[in-house]
Coordinates of C-alpha atoms in Angstrom, one line a residue:
X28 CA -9.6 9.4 -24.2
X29 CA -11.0 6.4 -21.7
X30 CA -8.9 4.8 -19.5
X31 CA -10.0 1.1 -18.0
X32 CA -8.6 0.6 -14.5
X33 CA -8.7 -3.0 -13.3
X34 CA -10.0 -2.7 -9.3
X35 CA -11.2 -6.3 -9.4
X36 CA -10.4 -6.9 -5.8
X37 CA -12.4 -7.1 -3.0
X38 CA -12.3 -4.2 -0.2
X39 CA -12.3 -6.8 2.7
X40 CA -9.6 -9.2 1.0
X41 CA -6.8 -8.0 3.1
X42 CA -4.4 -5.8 1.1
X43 CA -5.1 -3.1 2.6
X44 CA -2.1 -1.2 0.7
X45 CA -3.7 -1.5 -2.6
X46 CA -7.0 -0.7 -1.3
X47 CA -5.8 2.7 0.2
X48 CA -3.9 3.1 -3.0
X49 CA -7.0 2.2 -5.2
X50 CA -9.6 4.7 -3.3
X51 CA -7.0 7.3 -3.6
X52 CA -6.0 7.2 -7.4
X53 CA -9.7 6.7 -8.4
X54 CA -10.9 9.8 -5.7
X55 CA -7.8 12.2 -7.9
X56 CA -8.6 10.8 -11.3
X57 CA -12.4 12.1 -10.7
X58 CA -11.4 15.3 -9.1
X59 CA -9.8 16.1 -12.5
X60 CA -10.8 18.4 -15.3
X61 CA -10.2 17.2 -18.6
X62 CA -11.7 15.1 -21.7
X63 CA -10.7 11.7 -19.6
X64 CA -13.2 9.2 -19.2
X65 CA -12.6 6.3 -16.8
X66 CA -14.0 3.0 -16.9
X67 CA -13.8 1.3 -12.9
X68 CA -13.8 -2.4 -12.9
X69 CA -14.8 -4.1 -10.0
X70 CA -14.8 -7.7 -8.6
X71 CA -17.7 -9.4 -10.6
X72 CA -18.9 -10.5 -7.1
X73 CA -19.0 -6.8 -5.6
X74 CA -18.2 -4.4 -8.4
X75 CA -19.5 -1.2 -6.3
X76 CA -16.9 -0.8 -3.6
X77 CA -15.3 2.4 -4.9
X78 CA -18.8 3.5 -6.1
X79 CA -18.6 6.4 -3.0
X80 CA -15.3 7.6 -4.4
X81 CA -16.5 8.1 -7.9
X82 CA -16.4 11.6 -9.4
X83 CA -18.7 12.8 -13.0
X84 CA -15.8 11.6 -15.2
X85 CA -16.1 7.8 -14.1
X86 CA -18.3 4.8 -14.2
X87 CA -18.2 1.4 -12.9
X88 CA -18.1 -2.2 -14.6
X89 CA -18.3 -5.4 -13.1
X90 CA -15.5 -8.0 -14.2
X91 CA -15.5 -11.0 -16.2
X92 CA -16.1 -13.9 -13.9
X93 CA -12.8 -16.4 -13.5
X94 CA -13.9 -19.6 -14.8
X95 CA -13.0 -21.8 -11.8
X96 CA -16.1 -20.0 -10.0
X97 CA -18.0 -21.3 -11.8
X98 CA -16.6 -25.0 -11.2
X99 CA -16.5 -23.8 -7.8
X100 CA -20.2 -23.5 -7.8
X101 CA -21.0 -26.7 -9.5
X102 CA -19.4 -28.1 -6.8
X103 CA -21.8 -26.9 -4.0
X104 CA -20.8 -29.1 -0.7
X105 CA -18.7 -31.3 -2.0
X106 CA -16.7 -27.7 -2.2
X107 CA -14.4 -28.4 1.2
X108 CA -13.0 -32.0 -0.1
X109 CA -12.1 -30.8 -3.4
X110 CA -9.9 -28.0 -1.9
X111 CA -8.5 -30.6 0.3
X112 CA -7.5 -33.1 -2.2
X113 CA -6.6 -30.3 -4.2
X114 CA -4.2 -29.4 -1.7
X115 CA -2.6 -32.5 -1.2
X116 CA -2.5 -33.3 -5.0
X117 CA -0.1 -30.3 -5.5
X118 CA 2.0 -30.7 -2.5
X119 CA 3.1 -34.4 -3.9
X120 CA 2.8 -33.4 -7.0
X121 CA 5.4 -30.3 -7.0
X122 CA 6.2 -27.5 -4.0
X123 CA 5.6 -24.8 -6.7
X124 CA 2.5 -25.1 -9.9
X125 CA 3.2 -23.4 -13.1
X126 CA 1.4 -20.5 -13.6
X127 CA 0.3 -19.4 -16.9
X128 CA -0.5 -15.3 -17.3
X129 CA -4.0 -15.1 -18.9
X130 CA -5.0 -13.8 -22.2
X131 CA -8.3 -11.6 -22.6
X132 CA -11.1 -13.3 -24.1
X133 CA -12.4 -10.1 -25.8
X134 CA -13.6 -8.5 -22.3
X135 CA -11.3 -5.9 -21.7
X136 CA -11.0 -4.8 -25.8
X137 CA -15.0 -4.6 -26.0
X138 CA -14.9 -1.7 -23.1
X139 CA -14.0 0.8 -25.5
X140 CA -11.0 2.5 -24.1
X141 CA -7.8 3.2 -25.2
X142 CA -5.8 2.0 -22.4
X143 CA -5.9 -0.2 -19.8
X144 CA -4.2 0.3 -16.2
X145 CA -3.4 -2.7 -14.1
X146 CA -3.5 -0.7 -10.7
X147 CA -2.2 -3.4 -8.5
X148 CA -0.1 -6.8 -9.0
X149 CA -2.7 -8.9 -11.9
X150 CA -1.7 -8.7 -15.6
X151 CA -3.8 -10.0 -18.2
X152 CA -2.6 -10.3 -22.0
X153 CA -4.6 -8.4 -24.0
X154 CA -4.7 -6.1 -27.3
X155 CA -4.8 -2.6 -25.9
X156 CA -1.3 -0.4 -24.5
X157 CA -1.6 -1.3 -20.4
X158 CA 0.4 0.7 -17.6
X159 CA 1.4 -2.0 -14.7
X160 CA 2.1 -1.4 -11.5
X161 CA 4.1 -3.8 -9.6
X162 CA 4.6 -2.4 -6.7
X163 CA 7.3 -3.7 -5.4
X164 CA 9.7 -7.0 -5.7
X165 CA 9.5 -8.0 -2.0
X166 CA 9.5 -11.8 -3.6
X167 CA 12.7 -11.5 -4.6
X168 CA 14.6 -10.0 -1.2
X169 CA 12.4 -12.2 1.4
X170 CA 10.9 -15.1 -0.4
X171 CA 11.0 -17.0 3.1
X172 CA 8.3 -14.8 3.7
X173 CA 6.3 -16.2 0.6
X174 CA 4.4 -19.7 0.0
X175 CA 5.5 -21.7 -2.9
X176 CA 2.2 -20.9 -4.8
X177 CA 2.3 -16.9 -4.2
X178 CA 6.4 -17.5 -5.4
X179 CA 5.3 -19.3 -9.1
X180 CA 2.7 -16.7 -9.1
X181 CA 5.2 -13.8 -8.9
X182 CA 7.4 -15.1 -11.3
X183 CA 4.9 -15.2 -13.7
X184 CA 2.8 -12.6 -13.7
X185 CA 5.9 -9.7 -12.5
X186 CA 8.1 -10.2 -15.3
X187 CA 5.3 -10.2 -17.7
X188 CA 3.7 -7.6 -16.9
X189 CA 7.1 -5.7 -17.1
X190 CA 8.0 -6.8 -20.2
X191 CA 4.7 -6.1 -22.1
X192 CA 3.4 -3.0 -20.6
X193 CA 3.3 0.2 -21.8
X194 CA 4.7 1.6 -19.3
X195 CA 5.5 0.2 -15.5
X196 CA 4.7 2.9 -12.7
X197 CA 5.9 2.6 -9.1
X198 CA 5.8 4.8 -6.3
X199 CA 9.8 5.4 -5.2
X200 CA 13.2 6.0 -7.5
X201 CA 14.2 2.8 -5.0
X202 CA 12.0 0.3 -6.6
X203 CA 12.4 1.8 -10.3
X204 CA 16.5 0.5 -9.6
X205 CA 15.1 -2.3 -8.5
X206 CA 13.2 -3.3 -11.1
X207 CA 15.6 -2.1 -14.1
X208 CA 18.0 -4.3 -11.9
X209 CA 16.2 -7.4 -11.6
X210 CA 14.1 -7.4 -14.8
X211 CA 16.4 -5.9 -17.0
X212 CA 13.5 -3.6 -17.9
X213 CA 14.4 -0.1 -20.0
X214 CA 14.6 2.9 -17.9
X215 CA 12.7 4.7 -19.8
X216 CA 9.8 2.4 -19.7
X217 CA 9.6 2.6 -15.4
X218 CA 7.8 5.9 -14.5
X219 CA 8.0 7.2 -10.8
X220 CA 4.8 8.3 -9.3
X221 CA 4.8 8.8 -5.5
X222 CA 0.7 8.5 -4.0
X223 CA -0.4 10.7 -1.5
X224 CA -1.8 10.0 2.1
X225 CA -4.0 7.1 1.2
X226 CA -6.4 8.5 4.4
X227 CA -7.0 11.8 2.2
X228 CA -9.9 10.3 0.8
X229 CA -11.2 9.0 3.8
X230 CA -14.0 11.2 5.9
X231 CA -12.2 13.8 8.4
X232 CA -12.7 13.1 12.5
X233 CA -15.1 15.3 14.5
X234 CA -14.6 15.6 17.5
X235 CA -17.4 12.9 18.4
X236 CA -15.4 10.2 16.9
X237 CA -12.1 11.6 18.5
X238 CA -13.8 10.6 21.8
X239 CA -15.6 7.2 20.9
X240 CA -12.4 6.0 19.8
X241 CA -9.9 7.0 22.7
X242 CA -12.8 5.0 24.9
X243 CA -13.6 2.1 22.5
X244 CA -9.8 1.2 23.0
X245 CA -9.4 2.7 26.4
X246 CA -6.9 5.1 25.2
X247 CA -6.4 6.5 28.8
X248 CA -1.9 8.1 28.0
X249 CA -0.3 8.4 25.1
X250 CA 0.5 5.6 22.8
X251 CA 2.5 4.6 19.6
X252 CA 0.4 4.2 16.2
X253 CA 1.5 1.3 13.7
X254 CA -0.8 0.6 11.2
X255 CA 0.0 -2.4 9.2
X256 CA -1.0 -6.1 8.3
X257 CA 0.4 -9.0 10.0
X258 CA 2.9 -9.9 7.3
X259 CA 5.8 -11.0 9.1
X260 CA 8.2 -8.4 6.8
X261 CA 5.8 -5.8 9.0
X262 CA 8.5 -6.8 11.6
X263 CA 5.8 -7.0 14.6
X264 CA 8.1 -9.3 16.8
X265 CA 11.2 -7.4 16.9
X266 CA 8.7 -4.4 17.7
X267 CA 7.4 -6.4 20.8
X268 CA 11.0 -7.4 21.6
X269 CA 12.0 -3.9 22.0
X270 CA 9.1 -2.5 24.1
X271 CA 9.6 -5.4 26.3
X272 CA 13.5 -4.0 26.3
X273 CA 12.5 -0.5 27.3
X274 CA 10.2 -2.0 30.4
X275 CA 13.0 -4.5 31.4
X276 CA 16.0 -2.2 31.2
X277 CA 14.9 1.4 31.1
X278 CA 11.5 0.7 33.2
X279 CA 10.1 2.5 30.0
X280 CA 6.5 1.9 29.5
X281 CA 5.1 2.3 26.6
X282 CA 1.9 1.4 24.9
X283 CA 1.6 0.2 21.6
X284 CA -1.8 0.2 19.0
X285 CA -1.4 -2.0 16.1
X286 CA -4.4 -2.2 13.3
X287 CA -4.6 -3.4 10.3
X288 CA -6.0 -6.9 8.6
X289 CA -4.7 -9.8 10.7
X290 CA -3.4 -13.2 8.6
X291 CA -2.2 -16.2 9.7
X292 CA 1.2 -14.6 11.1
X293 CA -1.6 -13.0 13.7
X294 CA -1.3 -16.2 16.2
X295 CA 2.8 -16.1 16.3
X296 CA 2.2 -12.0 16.9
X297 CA -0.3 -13.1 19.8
X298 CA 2.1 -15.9 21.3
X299 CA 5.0 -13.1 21.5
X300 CA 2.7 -11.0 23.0
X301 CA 2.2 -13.5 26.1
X302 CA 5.7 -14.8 26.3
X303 CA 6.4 -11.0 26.9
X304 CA 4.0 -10.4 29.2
X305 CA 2.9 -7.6 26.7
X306 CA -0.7 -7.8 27.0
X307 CA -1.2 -4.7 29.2
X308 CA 0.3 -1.9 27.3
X309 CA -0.2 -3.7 23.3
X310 CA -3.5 -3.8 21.6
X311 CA -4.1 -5.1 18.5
X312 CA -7.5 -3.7 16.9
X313 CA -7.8 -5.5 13.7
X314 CA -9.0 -3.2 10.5
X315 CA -11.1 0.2 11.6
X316 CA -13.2 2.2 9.7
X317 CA -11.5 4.8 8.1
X318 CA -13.0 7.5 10.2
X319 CA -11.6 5.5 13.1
X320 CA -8.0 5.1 11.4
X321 CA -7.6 8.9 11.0
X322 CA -8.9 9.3 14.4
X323 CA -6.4 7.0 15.9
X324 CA -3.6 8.8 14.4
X325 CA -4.9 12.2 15.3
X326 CA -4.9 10.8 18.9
X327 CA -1.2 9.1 18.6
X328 CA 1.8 10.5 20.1
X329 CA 4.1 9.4 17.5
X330 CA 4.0 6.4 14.5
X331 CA 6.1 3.7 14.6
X332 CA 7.4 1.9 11.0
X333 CA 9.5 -0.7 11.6
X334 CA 8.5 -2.8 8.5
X335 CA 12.0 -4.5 7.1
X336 CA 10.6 -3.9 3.3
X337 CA 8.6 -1.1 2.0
X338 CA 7.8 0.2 -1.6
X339 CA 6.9 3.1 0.2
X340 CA 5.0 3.7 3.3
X341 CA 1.3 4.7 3.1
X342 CA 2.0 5.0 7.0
X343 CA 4.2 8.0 6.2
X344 CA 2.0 10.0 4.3
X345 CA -0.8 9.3 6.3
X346 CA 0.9 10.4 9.9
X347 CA 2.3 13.5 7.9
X348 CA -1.3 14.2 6.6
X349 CA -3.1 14.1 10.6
X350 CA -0.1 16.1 12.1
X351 CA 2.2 12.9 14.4
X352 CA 5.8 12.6 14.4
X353 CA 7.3 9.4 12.7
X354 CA 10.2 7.1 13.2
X355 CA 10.9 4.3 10.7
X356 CA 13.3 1.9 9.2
X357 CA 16.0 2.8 7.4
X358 CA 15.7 0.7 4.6
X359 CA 14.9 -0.4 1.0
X360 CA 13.0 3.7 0.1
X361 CA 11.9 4.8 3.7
X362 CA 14.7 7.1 3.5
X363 CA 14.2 8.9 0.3
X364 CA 10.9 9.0 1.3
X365 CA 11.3 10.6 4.6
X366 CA 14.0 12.7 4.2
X367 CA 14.9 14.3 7.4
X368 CA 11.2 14.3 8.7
X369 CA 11.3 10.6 10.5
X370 CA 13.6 9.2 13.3
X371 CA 15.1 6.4 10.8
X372 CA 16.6 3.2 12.1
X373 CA 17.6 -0.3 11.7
X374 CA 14.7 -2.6 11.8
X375 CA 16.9 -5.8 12.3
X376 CA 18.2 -4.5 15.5
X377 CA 16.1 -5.1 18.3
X378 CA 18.1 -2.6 20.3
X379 CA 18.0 0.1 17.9
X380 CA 14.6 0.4 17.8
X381 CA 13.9 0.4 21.1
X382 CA 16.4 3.7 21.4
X383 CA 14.4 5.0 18.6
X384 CA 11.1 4.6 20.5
X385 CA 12.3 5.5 23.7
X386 CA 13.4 9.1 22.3
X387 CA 10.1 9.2 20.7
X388 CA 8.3 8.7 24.0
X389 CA 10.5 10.8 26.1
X390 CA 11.6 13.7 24.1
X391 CA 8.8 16.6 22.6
X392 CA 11.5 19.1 21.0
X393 CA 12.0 15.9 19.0
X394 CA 8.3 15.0 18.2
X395 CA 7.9 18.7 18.0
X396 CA 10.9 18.9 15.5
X397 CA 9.7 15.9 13.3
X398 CA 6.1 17.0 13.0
X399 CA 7.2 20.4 11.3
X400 CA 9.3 18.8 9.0
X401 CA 6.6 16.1 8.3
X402 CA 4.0 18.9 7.7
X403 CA 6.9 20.2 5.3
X404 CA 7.8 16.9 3.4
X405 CA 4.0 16.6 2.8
X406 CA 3.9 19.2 0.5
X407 CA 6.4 17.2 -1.8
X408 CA 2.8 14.9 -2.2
X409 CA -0.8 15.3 -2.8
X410 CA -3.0 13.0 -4.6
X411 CA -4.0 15.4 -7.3
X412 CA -0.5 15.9 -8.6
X413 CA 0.1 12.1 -8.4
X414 CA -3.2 11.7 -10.5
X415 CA -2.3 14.0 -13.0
X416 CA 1.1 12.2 -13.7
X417 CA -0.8 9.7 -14.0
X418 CA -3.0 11.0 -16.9
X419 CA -0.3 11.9 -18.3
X420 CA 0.9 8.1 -18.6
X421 CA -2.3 7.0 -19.7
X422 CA -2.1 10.1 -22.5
X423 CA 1.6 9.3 -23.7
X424 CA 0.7 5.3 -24.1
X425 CA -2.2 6.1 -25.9
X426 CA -0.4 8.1 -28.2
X427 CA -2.1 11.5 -27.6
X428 CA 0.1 14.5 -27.6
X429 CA 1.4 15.9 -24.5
X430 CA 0.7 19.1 -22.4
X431 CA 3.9 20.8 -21.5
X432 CA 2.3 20.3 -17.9
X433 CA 2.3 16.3 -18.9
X434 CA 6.0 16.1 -20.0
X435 CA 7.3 18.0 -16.5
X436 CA 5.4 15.5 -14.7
X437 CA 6.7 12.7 -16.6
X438 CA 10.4 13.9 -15.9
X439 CA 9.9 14.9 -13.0
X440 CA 11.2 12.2 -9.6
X441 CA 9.7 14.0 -6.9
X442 CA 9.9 11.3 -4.5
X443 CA 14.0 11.9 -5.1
X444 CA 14.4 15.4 -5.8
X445 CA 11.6 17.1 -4.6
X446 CA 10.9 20.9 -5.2
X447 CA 7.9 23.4 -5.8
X448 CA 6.2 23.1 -9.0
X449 CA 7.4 26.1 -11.8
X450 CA 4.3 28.3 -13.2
X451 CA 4.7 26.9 -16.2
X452 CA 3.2 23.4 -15.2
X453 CA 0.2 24.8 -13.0
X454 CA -1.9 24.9 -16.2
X455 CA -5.8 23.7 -16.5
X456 CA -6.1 20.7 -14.0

């Protein structure tokens, strides 16, 4: 069997979720045993990013190249005042364009594979069974937090890709409701497959980097990790408002390291920062290498996860996987993800979650307590178990018959009712 995974997005484009996600799935897949071919396809423009993360049983295509590139290069200089009278043609025109879901022209059928896996968000019509994954439905609970275009977008592309694929995978039983609820989409059809620490993958810190990194960012005391983007869901502000709580009321100090890409919420994040008179004790450090990332968590006193929406945290996994207490939200799947190894609490309350970080900063039978559960809730995950649900997905759509391993996987919610796997599944990997 050969499986065609569309990748074709570019490492530095800003989502870092589906990157992590991406190096992760492709790094199991080719740690596997098995028949299994896998055709990669990269951006046209940089196909090779996952090339380092490739194992004997994969290869790497470039993708087809989107037609308005190639306006876009005919264009040459005149390239800034077309976007700009594009612009200003749709926003009189209408607040939200029509979005049409694209059909193949023959690319994806002239690979040769038997099924194709949308691994992140895009959905292309074509002729072979496809496995999609949404994600999540964030669009449909916060679409204040969503331009007009990425809104049309979405309600294209989600609900097709629903209807006509295979099968739908996401990562929590939480979004599987919420998909069957707001797509009307068969049960059956939505498969659960949690990831595993998307940092896995990623080289481990020596001791040389633990050093460079504590004095690159003058990491002098403890601190609290939060690795995220600067979506505004990511709930920064209310994060700020409540260490500014803690100094003001409690005369609680307590420093704060933020990475992750920085968009254009970044600038309201920096003007809350100053208002506060936050700029001593927060730091904001953009996207680190991934040696780095591990090594900041290593050196963390605790992780911090206030995000207000969350299919399910990479953040989790990945504090779980270096060893550092968590406290988190309670909503949307954080808590069937976390169990009882995270402080949980309400991300809309300013107040609540400065008492959660407070208790994190001040109490070490708690971060002591949480870290041993965390190490235990970990081994509810691992990347090769999620990739081998995952071959058995691509097996069942194309129609190939299934390993008594395959069907425990595939009825199996470990994410909800996690226990140890029975003998009887630990067959050939």
């Amino acid at each position: 069997m050969r499986v065609a995974i569309n990748a074709q997005v570019h490492p530095d484009s800003g989502i870092g979720g589906v990157i992590s996600a991406l190096i992760g799935l492709t790094s199991a897949l080719g740690a596997l045993d098995g028949p299994e071919e896998y055709v990669i396809i990269g951006p046209w423009q940089a196909p090779d990013w996952l090339r380092p993360y490739l194992g004997p049983n994969q290869r790497i295509v470039a993708g087809p190249r989107p037609r308005f590139d190639e306006v876009k290069a005919l264009l040459g200089a005149l390239r800034p005042v077309a976007r700009a009278v594009t612009r200003r043609v749709r926003r009189v025109l209408t607040a939200a364009p029509a979005v049409r879901v694209p059909s193949s022209d023959g690319f994806y059928e002239r690979l040769g594979c038997d099924v194709l896996h949308f691994a992140y968000q895009d959905f292309v019509v074509c002729g072979l069974p496809s496995i999609y994954n949404p994600h999540d439905l964030q669009h449909l609970h916060y679409p204040e937090f969503f331009t007009a275009e990425t809104l049309a977008w979405r309600a294209a592309f989600y609900p097709t890709g629903c209807r006509l694929a295979h099968t739908v995978v996401v990562a929590s039983s939480w979004v599987k409701d919420d998909v069957v609820r707001q797509y009307g989409v068969d049960p059956g059809k939505v498969q659960v497959i949690p990831f595993g620490p998307p940092t896995q993958a990623y080289p481990e810190p020596t001791a040389e980097t633990l050093a460079r990194v504590r004095r690159d960012h003058r990491l002098d005391g403890p601190f609290a990790l939060y690795p995220a983007m600067t979506w505004p869901h990511k709930n920064h502000l209310r994060l700020l408002d409540a260490l500014a709580l803690l100094r003001d009321r409690h005369r609680l100090r307590v420093t704060l390291v933020c990475t992750g890409h920085q968009n254009a919420f970044w600038p309201t994040i920096r003007r809350r920062i100053s208002e506060l008179r936050l700029d001593d004790q927060v730091r904001f450090v953009g996207l680190v290498p991934p040696e780095d990332l591990r090594a900041l968590y290593r050196l963390a006193q605790f992780v911090v996860v206030p995000t207000l929406f969350e299919a399910a945290s990479g953040p989790l996994y990945e504090a779980w996987h270096e060893g550092v207490p968590v406290t988190c939200s309670d909503v949307t799947s954080l808590p069937e993800q976390a169990g009882d190894a995270a402080l949980i609490f309400d991300p809309t309350s300013v107040e609540a979650i400065a008492a959660a970080v407070g208790e994190m900063a001040t109490n070490p039978t708690l971060r002591d307590d949480l870290r041993r559960r965390g190490a235990r809730r970990l081994k509810d995950f691992s990347w090769a178990r999620t990739a081998r649900a995952y071959r058995a997905v691509y097996r069942r759509a194309a129609g190939h018959t299934l390993s008594e391993e395959d069907q425990w996987l595939l009825t199996w919610d470990w994410m909800r009712t996690p226990a140890a796997e029975p003998t009887a599944a630990r067959g050939p990997r």
